[in-house]
Amino acid sequence: MARRAIVREPVRPDQPRTGGGGNAVRLAVIEMPSVMQDPTHTQMPHDPLVTLEDVSFARGSRVIFDGVNIEIPRGKITAILGPSGGGKTTLLRLIGGQLEPASGKVTVFGRNVQGLNTAELFAMRRRIGMLFQSGALLTDLDVFENVAFPLREHTHLPESMIRTIVLMKLEVVGLRNARRLYPRELSGGMARRVALARAIALDPLMVLYDEPFAGQDPISMGILVRLIKQLNRALNLTSVIVSHDVIETASIADQMYLIADGKVVESGPPATMKSSATPAVVQFMQGLPDGPMPFHFPGADYLTDLIDGASP
Amino acid sequence: MMDFLATIGRRSLATFERLGRGTLFLLQVCARLGFLFSRPSLTLVQVWAVGVQSLVIIGVSGAFVGMVLGLQGYNTLVTFGTEESLGVVVAKSLCRELGPVLTALLFAGRAGSALTAEIGLMKATEQIPALEMMGVDPLRRLIVPRYVAGIISMPLLATIFTAIGILGGYFCGVGLLGVDEGAFWSQMQLHTALGTDIGNGVVVKSIVFGAVVTWIALFEGFDAVPTSEGVSQATTRTVVNSSLAVLALDFVLTGLMFD
Amino acid sequence: MKITRTMEIGVGFFVSLGLAALLMLALKVANLTSFGNADGYLVLARFDNIGGLQERSAVKMGGVLVGRVTRIDYDSEAFRAVVEMRIDPRFREIPVDTAASIYTAGLLGEQYVNLDAGGDEEVLADGGELEITQSAVIMERMLQEFLYSKTVKDENP
């Protein structure tokens, strides 16, 4: 931890009180400039933060995306819906530059992701927070150190300041007093909230949520829904939620996309989606077992299969 | 027949592909070795995990191997009336072969498998993708400290193993079987060279083994299929491949060093 | 994982143990202490045949280890082998008329240089040469001589 020592500890204000108080506010101001000076912030507010133009992606012979166009507007919550295994996580990885599309263009913060070198890519990712489905907390660090991790890796802040920021972020997700627990001692919902605190530790421009509601009990689901909504407003974030939980997602999203069979089937605000007459949208929004997305795995006909004893 | 040939072809292609990726991985790690100096504490933690945690098994094995050498060596030498050379037999065999090789095999089983499982599980639980998304290079943050710790720990462990082994042989030969103490040490000293036997044997061999075993372990973990089954297979592969690599390399090194 | 005091102590202990083991190997096993490069003085001796003598072979006086062979060379003018020995400084007083012979330890053992002290008042200086030498006994040559004398004896009784 020699790096931290490089920074001289500033004249330390009064011992940070629990919760942050005035000290915390000042820190938030100190942290903001990097975001404020960001050129993309001065652009037109209607200009999308992320665009996917005609993106195709295949894993082996399986086509996951086939000419997908998506625009993520700034400051809004955009939900991307689709059945499980439909490559929604892949979409987030394309935005984060962890995967490259076979064709098409992914633009993030006004720059083509494929054109970035490793250093630029990592710099871009620092301005994106990502919440993984499993939380993806580092198992050998406790809650406090997990939230402090991005700060320790990317900044040279003194220990007292890191402590204040971490406690602020943990306060937001309501887990300030769980800071000495290890990930294995947390419930799934708590782990996800810690991961959320970590995702916003560096005050990102955008947060990507990968299935934030999957496998949660109704209470933690409610907590997460509220948190995402609040954070988006309070921190002026742009949020992208990838999910298959229609009701929860629809309750907070400003804009929704439905992806099926590698294509965008329909997009629009939740109200439009609910009243859509497109069969695939109706099926998905209402959770019907059969429809354009078939209940049966595609293959031979049932009757032929039964009669034809040779097929294994 | 054609199927058989095709299988061989496919297998060898797959092997070469893995070898290539493994080499690329090693080069990427080496290119980032400088990171070591900016965060030495990360390596310290790994020396703890990889080296200190292996001390007990290394010490106990070393003692027993030395004692067995003392016993067997005595039985053979006493038939020729040359049991004074027991010290030479124990020291030479431990320094040149048994010390570095057995330590490397134990290291592969104890530390190598743990490294693979750890990295593989981090991958399976999305911790590695999460690091990437946080703009942290997992090769630098996770792999480099572990790799360096492996290379540091292995020669230290091999030296400890050899020293304890010689003490074990001394205990058995001199303490239990009554070989003359002076002859035991002086014969040993007369025939053991610092450069060849201890330098080449213990130190150089174990550094090479440490680099290879840790490389294989980390690559298998990093390359593992991110499921519980994939991680368990990768762990098995680490132990098998690194043991084979150690034995084969030992042959080559012995040929080069002691002609 | 956070660094704890235990870890720091553990790693410190581990590294010191490793270094101690290396030191033990160097001193106790390879015997780096006695006759290090700096200590002792050099003595030369020329032999007709050195047999299996090697660098690092022992030099003994009355059975006591007093030094080691440091270099073996061939003098192509005198057609003799040159053996350079380093003698421990504790054995400073070796008379100039001391005889050097190459003996074998046991029947099949290692060969070593044996010094038989002479009676001269004057002692050897650093770099001095032992004039009286006796070559190694070569088993084949001894057998040859024995068989030859036997035949000669048989032919002229």
XYZ file of C-alpha atoms in Angstrom:
728
model
C 0.000 0.000 0.000
C 2.973 2.222 -0.606
C 1.113 4.204 -3.231
C -1.201 5.708 -0.740
C 1.644 7.024 1.293
C 2.697 9.265 -1.592
C -0.231 11.553 -0.927
C 0.236 13.780 2.046
C -2.607 13.595 4.438
C -4.365 16.946 4.386
C -5.135 18.863 7.543
C -7.689 16.486 8.818
C -11.113 17.898 9.582
C -12.896 16.745 12.693
C -13.141 13.044 13.095
C -15.653 11.975 10.422
C -18.923 11.513 12.201
C -21.007 8.461 11.514
C -22.994 9.099 8.406
C -20.656 11.629 6.916
C -22.150 15.002 7.792
C -20.552 18.163 6.440
C -17.271 16.454 5.872
C -18.867 14.045 3.461
C -20.475 16.798 1.451
C -17.148 18.509 0.976
C -15.628 15.228 -0.161
C -18.340 14.696 -2.698
C -17.490 18.103 -4.140
C -13.828 17.187 -4.318
C -14.700 13.999 -6.100
C -17.002 15.600 -8.637
C -14.682 17.662 -10.874
C -13.435 14.738 -12.950
C -17.014 14.108 -13.907
C -17.960 17.755 -14.292
C -15.116 18.513 -16.637
C -16.047 15.592 -18.797
C -16.613 16.927 -22.317
C -19.572 14.672 -22.908
C -21.430 16.441 -20.134
C -21.421 19.686 -22.025
C -22.957 18.121 -25.086
C -26.618 18.248 -25.936
C -28.669 16.540 -23.246
C -30.613 14.555 -25.840
C -27.484 13.127 -27.322
C -27.313 9.441 -26.318
C -24.487 8.320 -24.038
C -24.181 4.885 -25.625
C -25.197 3.765 -29.076
C -25.093 0.357 -30.666
C -25.351 0.555 -34.424
C -26.196 -2.541 -36.394
C -24.264 -4.747 -33.958
C -23.923 -8.454 -34.667
C -22.303 -10.996 -32.428
C -22.020 -14.754 -32.582
C -20.616 -17.241 -30.145
C -19.372 -20.132 -32.238
C -22.177 -20.906 -34.663
C -24.855 -19.515 -32.335
C -25.961 -16.053 -33.416
C -26.639 -13.910 -30.360
C -27.157 -10.514 -31.957
C -28.088 -9.884 -35.526
C -28.087 -6.222 -36.418
C -29.115 -4.678 -33.110
C -29.634 -0.909 -32.778
C -29.899 0.531 -29.270
C -29.569 4.057 -27.926
C -29.020 4.702 -24.233
C -30.156 8.255 -23.414
C -28.241 10.292 -20.856
C -29.618 10.536 -17.343
C -32.349 7.985 -17.955
C -32.966 4.412 -16.905
C -32.964 2.155 -19.917
C -34.122 -1.428 -19.523
C -33.179 -4.192 -21.890
C -35.527 -7.132 -21.619
C -35.270 -10.532 -23.109
C -35.601 -14.185 -22.294
C -32.837 -15.960 -20.376
C -29.916 -16.971 -22.492
C -30.775 -14.256 -24.990
C -27.365 -12.621 -24.714
C -28.331 -9.724 -22.462
C -25.144 -10.078 -20.440
C -23.252 -10.183 -23.706
C -24.740 -6.802 -24.497
C -23.260 -5.292 -21.329
C -19.904 -6.809 -22.118
C -20.016 -5.289 -25.581
C -20.619 -1.884 -24.015
C -17.780 -2.457 -21.528
C -15.450 -3.521 -24.327
C -14.878 -6.980 -22.866
C -16.194 -8.450 -26.087
C -15.942 -7.212 -29.638
C -18.861 -7.315 -32.051
C -18.476 -9.291 -35.275
C -19.812 -6.283 -37.131
C -21.362 -2.926 -36.298
C -20.245 -0.176 -33.985
C -20.477 0.377 -30.231
C -20.052 3.991 -29.181
C -19.622 4.877 -25.515
C -19.186 8.467 -24.285
C -18.824 9.518 -27.908
C -15.970 7.136 -28.711
C -15.893 3.918 -30.667
C -15.076 1.182 -28.157
C -13.236 -1.004 -30.677
C -10.919 1.866 -31.501
C -9.660 2.244 -27.938
C -6.329 0.886 -26.817
C -6.021 -0.971 -23.525
C -5.230 2.103 -21.460
C -8.104 4.112 -22.939
C -10.428 1.180 -22.487
C -9.542 0.889 -18.813
C -9.939 4.644 -18.416
C -13.396 4.400 -19.965
C -14.374 1.537 -17.667
C -13.485 3.595 -14.625
C -16.387 5.857 -15.539
C -18.756 2.919 -15.800
C -19.977 1.062 -12.747
C -21.172 -2.447 -13.274
C -23.322 -4.579 -11.029
C -22.832 -8.240 -11.785
C -25.580 -10.782 -11.372
C -23.757 -12.593 -8.578
C -22.431 -9.382 -7.053
C -18.898 -10.512 -7.928
C -17.479 -9.229 -4.664
C -13.857 -10.113 -4.031
C -14.188 -13.001 -1.611
C -10.971 -12.404 0.293
C -11.847 -8.811 1.199
C -14.496 -7.646 3.644
C -17.343 -5.313 2.717
C -15.388 -2.163 3.527
C -12.354 -3.214 1.507
C -14.540 -4.280 -1.403
C -16.065 -0.825 -1.659
C -12.666 0.767 -1.081
C -11.103 -1.417 -3.773
C -11.701 0.842 -6.814
C -10.586 3.859 -4.769
C -7.383 2.174 -3.710
C -6.688 0.976 -7.240
C -7.404 4.186 -9.084
C -6.822 7.067 -6.720
C -4.109 8.212 -4.362
C -6.513 9.405 -1.702
C -5.399 9.331 1.915
C -6.838 6.654 4.145
C -9.129 9.019 6.060
C -10.753 10.192 2.855
C -11.191 6.672 1.542
C -12.863 5.789 4.812
C -15.292 8.660 4.513
C -16.194 7.900 0.913
C -16.681 4.202 1.622
C -18.912 4.933 4.606
C -20.958 7.367 2.500
C -21.512 4.800 -0.207
C -22.348 2.084 2.291
C -24.775 4.433 4.028
C -26.618 4.886 0.742
C -27.199 1.134 0.429
C -27.908 0.801 4.161
C -24.997 -1.481 4.992
C -22.642 0.869 6.797
C -22.726 -1.282 9.901
C -22.059 -4.469 7.957
C -18.695 -3.176 6.778
C -16.605 -5.754 8.623
C -18.528 -8.747 7.290
C -17.078 -10.929 4.575
C -19.005 -11.675 1.365
C -19.681 -15.254 2.485
C -21.570 -13.874 5.504
C -23.926 -11.772 3.372
C -27.280 -12.728 1.903
C -27.676 -12.493 -1.855
C -29.530 -9.194 -1.619
C -26.964 -7.672 0.724
C -24.104 -8.803 -1.524
C -25.789 -7.066 -4.427
C -26.169 -3.877 -2.422
C -22.491 -3.960 -1.468
C -21.655 -4.485 -5.124
C -23.833 -1.490 -5.926
C -21.922 0.613 -3.394
C -18.698 -0.525 -5.039
C -20.051 0.250 -8.516
C -20.733 3.871 -7.502
C -17.546 4.294 -5.436
C -15.763 6.214 -8.184
C -18.862 8.316 -9.005
C -19.341 6.869 -12.478
C -21.282 8.413 -15.336
C -23.182 5.256 -16.020
C -24.082 2.091 -14.122
C -24.820 -1.187 -15.856
C -27.036 -3.628 -13.972
C -26.909 -7.278 -14.948
C -30.103 -9.010 -13.796
C -30.310 -7.002 -10.557
C -33.585 -8.592 -9.472
C -32.916 -12.238 -10.335
C -33.299 -14.602 -7.411
C -34.250 -11.932 -4.843
C -36.966 -12.113 -2.252
C -39.706 -9.483 -2.618
C -38.230 -7.244 0.089
C -34.719 -7.025 -1.302
C -36.215 -6.719 -4.769
C -38.159 -3.689 -3.560
C -35.055 -2.246 -1.938
C -33.037 -2.630 -5.120
C -35.769 -1.117 -7.292
C -35.901 1.910 -5.036
C -32.123 2.198 -4.830
C -31.642 2.135 -8.566
C -34.286 4.793 -9.042
C -32.917 7.011 -6.272
C -29.310 6.697 -7.295
C -30.111 7.505 -10.870
C -31.778 10.732 -9.828
C -29.455 11.746 -7.006
C -26.156 11.128 -8.784
C -27.419 12.165 -12.217
C -26.491 8.718 -13.492
C -27.351 6.931 -16.645
C -28.561 3.425 -15.887
C -28.821 0.375 -18.066
C -30.761 -2.556 -16.635
C -30.633 -5.918 -18.284
C -33.392 -8.064 -16.890
C -36.203 -10.492 -17.429
C -38.247 -9.256 -14.485
C -40.846 -7.294 -16.398
C -42.898 -5.742 -13.611
C -40.040 -4.414 -11.495
C -38.148 -3.148 -14.497
C -41.185 -1.478 -16.013
C -41.836 0.341 -12.745
C -38.613 2.342 -12.929
C -37.503 2.339 -16.566
C -37.841 5.386 -18.787
C -37.132 3.438 -21.936
C -37.371 -0.278 -22.689
C -36.023 -2.558 -25.370
C -37.201 -6.109 -25.922
C -34.660 -8.423 -27.525
C -35.602 -11.808 -28.902
C -33.818 -14.051 -31.379
C -30.935 -11.622 -31.639
C -33.067 -8.685 -32.741
C -34.783 -5.743 -31.106
C -38.462 -6.665 -31.301
C -39.888 -3.497 -29.852
C -38.759 -0.419 -27.967
C -40.375 2.483 -26.193
C -41.487 3.716 -22.794
C -43.104 1.123 -20.488
C -46.631 2.282 -21.225
C -46.177 1.786 -24.959
C -44.659 -1.623 -24.383
C -47.567 -2.728 -22.213
C -50.127 -1.742 -24.787
C -48.171 -3.151 -27.718
C -49.939 -5.618 -29.947
C -46.794 -7.329 -31.256
C -47.211 -11.011 -30.308
C -43.676 -11.407 -28.926
C -44.074 -8.326 -26.733
C -47.450 -9.477 -25.493
C -46.055 -12.883 -24.674
C -43.085 -11.504 -22.786
C -44.842 -8.692 -20.958
C -47.601 -11.005 -19.786
C -45.465 -14.069 -19.225
C -47.362 -16.435 -21.522
C -45.751 -19.879 -21.767
C -46.135 -20.292 -25.504
C -46.110 -17.853 -28.378
C -43.550 -16.571 -30.837
C -40.910 -17.757 -28.381
C -41.843 -21.447 -28.348
C -42.238 -23.575 -25.243
C -40.697 -26.554 -27.010
C -37.045 -26.674 -27.885
C -36.978 -26.581 -31.693
C -36.540 -29.958 -33.376
C -38.436 -32.939 -34.680
C -42.185 -33.178 -34.302
C -43.425 -35.021 -31.168
C -45.411 -37.653 -33.048
C -42.667 -38.435 -35.553
C -40.176 -38.638 -32.701
C -42.263 -41.195 -30.798
C -42.852 -43.399 -33.812
C -39.316 -43.201 -35.105
C -37.628 -45.429 -32.532
C -34.182 -45.203 -34.132
C -33.472 -41.658 -33.014
C -31.777 -41.647 -29.602
C -8.611 -45.974 -38.686
C -9.202 -42.576 -40.227
C -11.211 -41.651 -37.159
C -8.286 -42.657 -35.004
C -5.880 -40.495 -37.006
C -8.342 -37.643 -36.926
C -8.551 -37.955 -33.146
C -4.781 -37.800 -32.847
C -4.708 -34.795 -35.137
C -7.426 -33.001 -33.221
C -5.781 -33.753 -29.898
C -2.373 -32.525 -30.972
C -3.863 -29.390 -32.480
C -5.667 -28.711 -29.217
C -2.461 -29.304 -27.270
C -0.496 -26.927 -29.461
C -3.222 -24.336 -29.175
C -3.127 -24.519 -25.377
C 0.652 -24.339 -25.410
C 0.468 -21.262 -27.575
C -2.080 -19.585 -25.351
C -0.056 -20.557 -22.300
C 3.060 -18.980 -23.776
C 1.145 -15.843 -24.662
C -0.166 -15.727 -21.105
C 3.359 -16.028 -19.738
C 4.592 -13.232 -21.992
C 1.731 -10.988 -20.904
C 2.547 -11.695 -17.281
C 6.245 -11.016 -17.806
C 5.462 -7.738 -19.551
C 3.668 -6.633 -16.374
C 6.313 -7.751 -13.880
C 7.208 -4.126 -13.208
C 3.934 -3.776 -11.326
C 5.561 -5.814 -8.581
C 7.563 -2.834 -7.422
C 4.643 -0.460 -7.101
C 2.694 -2.827 -4.831
C 5.140 -5.130 -3.007
C 2.610 -5.849 -0.261
C 0.463 -7.841 -2.686
C 3.375 -10.199 -3.277
C 4.016 -10.504 0.451
C 0.487 -11.794 0.982
C 1.013 -14.346 -1.764
C 4.353 -15.514 -0.359
C 2.396 -16.168 2.797
C -0.272 -18.123 0.948
C 2.055 -20.010 -1.362
C 5.223 -20.402 0.685
C 4.537 -20.183 4.399
C 1.434 -22.346 4.133
C 3.499 -25.065 2.423
C 6.217 -25.077 5.094
C 4.810 -27.869 7.230
C 4.325 -30.388 4.443
C 7.762 -29.556 3.035
C 9.481 -29.886 6.410
C 7.817 -33.165 7.338
C 8.411 -34.702 3.917
C 12.021 -33.554 3.936
C 12.665 -35.169 7.299
C 11.179 -38.487 6.259
C 12.880 -38.580 2.872
C 16.212 -37.880 4.577
C 15.631 -40.575 7.148
C 14.716 -43.138 4.508
C 17.832 -42.190 2.552
C 19.918 -42.680 5.672
C 18.395 -46.094 6.314
C 18.544 -47.398 2.748
C 21.931 -45.861 2.038
C 23.354 -47.469 5.159
C 21.996 -50.890 4.276
C 23.561 -50.757 0.818
C 26.865 -49.181 1.819
C 27.492 -51.428 4.794
C 27.748 -54.453 2.464
C 30.773 -52.820 0.847
C 32.160 -51.616 4.137
C 31.898 -47.993 3.028
C 29.204 -46.714 5.367
C 31.373 -43.640 6.006
C 30.199 -42.417 2.606
C 26.603 -42.245 3.858
C 26.911 -38.466 4.189
C 27.909 -38.181 0.545
C 25.022 -40.340 -0.625
C 22.480 -38.395 1.408
C 23.810 -34.959 0.522
C 24.369 -35.595 -3.180
C 21.037 -37.237 -3.831
C 19.154 -34.594 -1.868
C 20.950 -31.591 -3.317
C 20.998 -32.690 -6.907
C 17.675 -34.463 -7.345
C 15.406 -35.263 -4.468
C 15.392 -31.830 -2.854
C 14.334 -29.738 -5.832
C 12.219 -32.420 -7.551
C 10.235 -33.610 -4.553
C 9.721 -30.048 -3.363
C 8.413 -29.101 -6.789
C 6.028 -32.071 -6.838
C 4.740 -31.279 -3.358
C 4.532 -27.608 -4.283
C 2.441 -28.474 -7.339
C 0.088 -30.503 -5.181
C -0.167 -28.070 -2.313
C 0.277 -24.564 -3.709
C -0.260 -25.093 -7.445
C -3.671 -26.680 -7.082
C -4.703 -24.001 -4.593
C -3.671 -21.252 -7.012
C -5.610 -22.812 -9.878
C -8.694 -23.310 -7.747
C -8.518 -19.766 -6.411
C -8.125 -18.095 -9.790
C -10.630 -20.455 -11.410
C -13.236 -19.720 -8.746
C -12.618 -16.000 -9.072
C -13.382 -16.413 -12.731
C -16.433 -18.584 -12.077
C -17.864 -16.085 -9.588
C -17.372 -13.191 -12.047
C -14.683 -11.582 -9.876
C -12.224 -11.417 -12.775
C -14.713 -9.850 -15.224
C -15.648 -7.485 -12.399
C -12.020 -6.416 -12.019
C -11.828 -5.778 -15.746
C -14.994 -3.723 -15.629
C -13.566 -1.708 -12.749
C -10.661 -0.862 -15.013
C -8.273 -3.064 -13.044
C -6.048 -5.353 -15.053
C -6.463 -8.811 -13.457
C -3.145 -9.984 -14.887
C -1.367 -7.256 -12.992
C -3.453 -7.267 -9.855
C -3.927 -11.037 -9.437
C -1.457 -12.970 -11.540
C 1.820 -11.052 -11.246
C 2.023 -11.125 -7.413
C 1.190 -14.835 -7.366
C 3.713 -15.629 -10.075
C 6.508 -13.776 -8.338
C 5.570 -15.328 -4.996
C 5.854 -18.783 -6.575
C 9.297 -18.031 -7.957
C 10.457 -16.657 -4.596
C 8.968 -19.414 -2.481
C 10.066 -22.454 -4.437
C 13.877 -22.126 -3.957
C 13.380 -21.265 -0.292
C 11.211 -24.335 0.188
C 13.647 -26.559 -1.717
C 16.560 -25.313 0.380
C 14.634 -25.957 3.584
C 13.602 -29.393 2.326
C 17.199 -30.303 1.487
C 18.602 -29.034 4.769
C 15.984 -30.856 6.829
C 16.509 -33.966 4.699
C 20.239 -33.966 5.403
C 19.535 -33.555 9.108
C 17.093 -36.482 8.825
C 19.758 -38.597 7.164
C 22.209 -37.575 9.880
C 19.728 -38.486 12.594
C 19.124 -41.905 11.069
C 22.681 -42.729 10.038
C 24.650 -41.275 12.912
C 22.043 -41.258 15.647
C 20.397 -44.605 15.099
C 22.779 -46.715 13.039
C 26.069 -45.582 14.513
C 27.926 -44.201 11.488
C 30.902 -42.171 12.650
C 29.817 -38.558 12.984
C 33.104 -37.072 11.790
C 33.225 -39.319 8.745
C 29.608 -38.494 7.895
C 30.222 -34.757 7.728
C 33.788 -34.731 6.403
C 33.039 -37.141 3.557
C 30.018 -35.046 2.716
C 32.037 -31.853 2.771
C 34.770 -33.396 0.677
C 32.412 -34.388 -2.114
C 29.759 -31.686 -2.131
C 30.594 -28.601 -4.152
C 28.907 -25.305 -3.427
C 28.566 -24.290 -7.072
C 27.513 -27.523 -8.713
C 25.630 -29.411 -6.093
C 24.034 -26.639 -4.075
C 24.010 -23.766 -6.574
C 22.948 -25.669 -9.668
C 21.141 -28.445 -7.900
C 19.100 -26.835 -5.178
C 18.903 -23.202 -6.230
C 18.813 -23.094 -10.036
C 16.654 -26.172 -10.459
C 14.115 -25.036 -7.914
C 13.851 -21.557 -9.413
C 13.130 -23.116 -12.810
C 10.623 -25.541 -11.292
C 8.960 -22.755 -9.341
C 8.565 -20.641 -12.468
C 7.116 -23.554 -14.448
C 4.759 -24.929 -11.790
C 3.381 -21.492 -10.925
C 2.987 -20.632 -14.584
C 1.002 -23.810 -15.273
C -1.125 -23.355 -12.155
C -2.002 -19.740 -12.925
C -2.633 -20.379 -16.601
C -4.932 -23.316 -15.858
C -6.869 -21.207 -13.383
C -7.122 -18.211 -15.684
C -8.059 -20.400 -18.623
C -10.502 -22.608 -16.703
C -14.060 -23.034 -17.884
C -15.884 -20.828 -15.362
C -18.028 -23.551 -13.797
C -17.417 -25.743 -10.770
C -16.721 -28.682 -13.064
C -14.318 -26.641 -15.163
C -12.403 -25.479 -12.101
C -12.067 -29.008 -10.740
C -10.774 -30.230 -14.096
C -8.328 -27.358 -14.273
C -7.029 -28.190 -10.803
C -6.426 -31.793 -11.808
C -4.687 -30.661 -14.973
C -2.428 -28.383 -12.950
C -1.189 -31.207 -10.750
C -0.747 -33.675 -13.609
C 0.842 -31.276 -16.086
C 3.146 -29.548 -13.655
C 4.350 -32.856 -12.200
C 5.125 -34.142 -15.682
C 6.801 -30.878 -16.603
C 8.956 -30.985 -13.472
C 10.128 -34.527 -14.120
C 10.861 -33.914 -17.795
C 12.628 -30.629 -17.084
C 14.637 -32.285 -14.352
C 16.019 -34.710 -16.902
C 16.984 -31.885 -19.240
C 18.513 -29.763 -16.480
C 20.448 -32.696 -15.064
C 21.845 -33.353 -18.512
C 22.884 -29.744 -18.902
C 24.291 -29.269 -15.410
C 26.049 -32.414 -14.407
C 27.772 -33.890 -17.446
C -6.652 -10.474 1.671
C -5.442 -7.834 4.048
C -1.943 -7.962 5.378
C -1.914 -8.911 9.011
C 0.910 -8.871 11.498
C 0.880 -12.686 11.486
C 1.502 -12.700 7.762
C 4.406 -10.316 7.988
C 5.994 -12.327 10.779
C 5.257 -15.588 8.965
C 6.859 -14.423 5.738
C 9.821 -13.019 7.641
C 10.261 -16.314 9.443
C 9.942 -18.239 6.172
C 12.544 -16.167 4.363
C 14.989 -16.325 7.298
C 14.476 -20.069 7.578
C 15.234 -20.435 3.877
C 18.382 -18.347 4.155
C 19.454 -20.236 7.276
C 18.999 -23.505 5.410
C 21.088 -22.175 2.535
C 23.763 -21.100 4.985
C 23.728 -24.529 6.563
C 24.078 -26.181 3.163
C 26.947 -23.882 2.269
C 28.839 -24.217 5.550
C 28.024 -27.624 6.927
C 27.446 -29.570 3.713
C 29.764 -27.971 1.176
C 32.199 -26.758 3.833
C 32.725 -23.270 2.568
C 34.367 -22.190 5.852
C 37.662 -24.003 5.856
C 40.127 -23.073 3.142
C 38.157 -20.266 1.663
C 39.791 -18.493 -1.229
C 41.329 -15.709 0.813
C 42.847 -17.852 3.520
C 45.958 -19.975 3.364
C 49.034 -19.973 1.197
C 49.866 -21.686 -2.065
C 52.361 -24.489 -2.481
C 53.396 -26.128 -5.755
C 54.497 -29.668 -6.445
C 55.412 -31.417 -9.705
C 54.574 -35.048 -10.247
C 55.314 -37.477 -13.064
C 51.811 -38.825 -12.786
C 48.961 -37.636 -10.619
C 46.616 -40.544 -11.270
C 43.076 -39.617 -10.337
C 43.878 -36.499 -8.349
C 41.333 -33.715 -8.871
C 40.823 -30.121 -7.932
C 39.464 -29.963 -4.395
C 41.183 -33.238 -3.492
C 42.486 -33.321 0.044
C 46.006 -32.497 1.194
C 46.910 -34.328 4.386
C 49.813 -34.411 6.807
C 49.972 -37.422 9.067
C 46.346 -38.083 8.109
C 45.190 -34.604 9.101
C 43.478 -32.479 6.475
C 45.684 -29.412 6.038
C 44.619 -28.093 2.655
C 43.130 -28.735 -0.750
C 44.281 -29.010 -4.335
C 43.284 -25.781 -6.050
C 44.646 -26.193 -9.562
C 46.079 -28.917 -11.745
C 48.132 -28.049 -14.803
C 50.652 -29.626 -17.125
C 54.138 -28.221 -17.500
C 54.866 -28.932 -21.182
C 58.561 -28.121 -20.826
C 59.331 -30.437 -17.989
C 56.645 -32.904 -19.092
C 55.315 -33.131 -15.597
C 52.008 -32.410 -13.907
C 51.879 -29.287 -11.748
C 49.663 -29.413 -8.682
C 48.862 -26.232 -6.822
C 47.669 -26.641 -3.245
C 46.244 -24.208 -0.781
C 47.417 -24.922 2.760
C 45.491 -23.716 5.762
C 47.366 -20.885 7.527
C 47.228 -22.823 10.792
C 49.833 -25.167 9.323
C 52.376 -22.500 8.581
C 55.484 -24.441 9.467
C 56.106 -26.959 6.693
C 59.848 -27.680 6.183
C 61.207 -27.112 2.660
C 62.401 -30.723 2.374
C 58.918 -32.086 2.921
C 57.999 -34.920 0.537
C 54.691 -34.921 -1.365
C 53.184 -38.191 -2.505
C 49.847 -39.137 -4.012
C 48.082 -41.822 -2.037
C 44.787 -43.576 -2.343
C 42.395 -43.670 0.566
C 41.593 -47.338 1.048
C 41.848 -49.782 -1.791
C 39.461 -48.029 -4.179
C 39.003 -44.673 -2.515
C 39.732 -41.103 -3.471
C 43.272 -39.961 -4.172
C 44.880 -37.307 -2.041
C 48.225 -35.583 -1.586
C 50.150 -36.723 1.453
C 52.918 -34.554 2.891
C 55.694 -36.173 4.921
C 57.405 -33.521 6.987
C 61.157 -33.227 6.505
C 63.788 -32.111 8.994
C 64.920 -28.773 7.597
C 64.900 -25.654 9.738
C 63.686 -23.531 6.864
C 59.896 -23.501 6.250
C 58.000 -23.127 2.972
C 56.986 -19.657 1.852
C 53.834 -18.710 -0.041
C 54.211 -20.020 -3.606
C 57.078 -22.292 -2.625
C 57.654 -25.639 -4.307
C 57.986 -29.095 -2.834
C 60.985 -30.695 -4.556
C 60.651 -34.263 -3.379
C 57.601 -35.882 -4.914
C 56.332 -39.363 -5.503
C 53.774 -40.084 -8.203
C 50.514 -41.840 -7.852
C 50.574 -45.563 -7.919
C 48.898 -46.755 -11.063
C 47.407 -50.173 -10.631
C 48.013 -51.268 -14.241
C 51.657 -50.238 -14.127
C 52.190 -52.051 -10.844
C 50.666 -55.215 -12.246
C 52.795 -54.886 -15.370
C 55.978 -54.532 -13.335
C 55.033 -57.435 -11.121
C 54.304 -59.709 -14.056
C 57.485 -58.578 -15.835
C 59.721 -59.281 -12.854
C 57.993 -62.614 -12.436
C 58.739 -63.581 -16.051
C 62.334 -62.401 -15.825
C 62.773 -64.393 -12.622
C 61.215 -67.452 -14.222
C 63.488 -67.222 -17.278
C 66.741 -66.742 -15.299
C 66.402 -68.699 -12.134
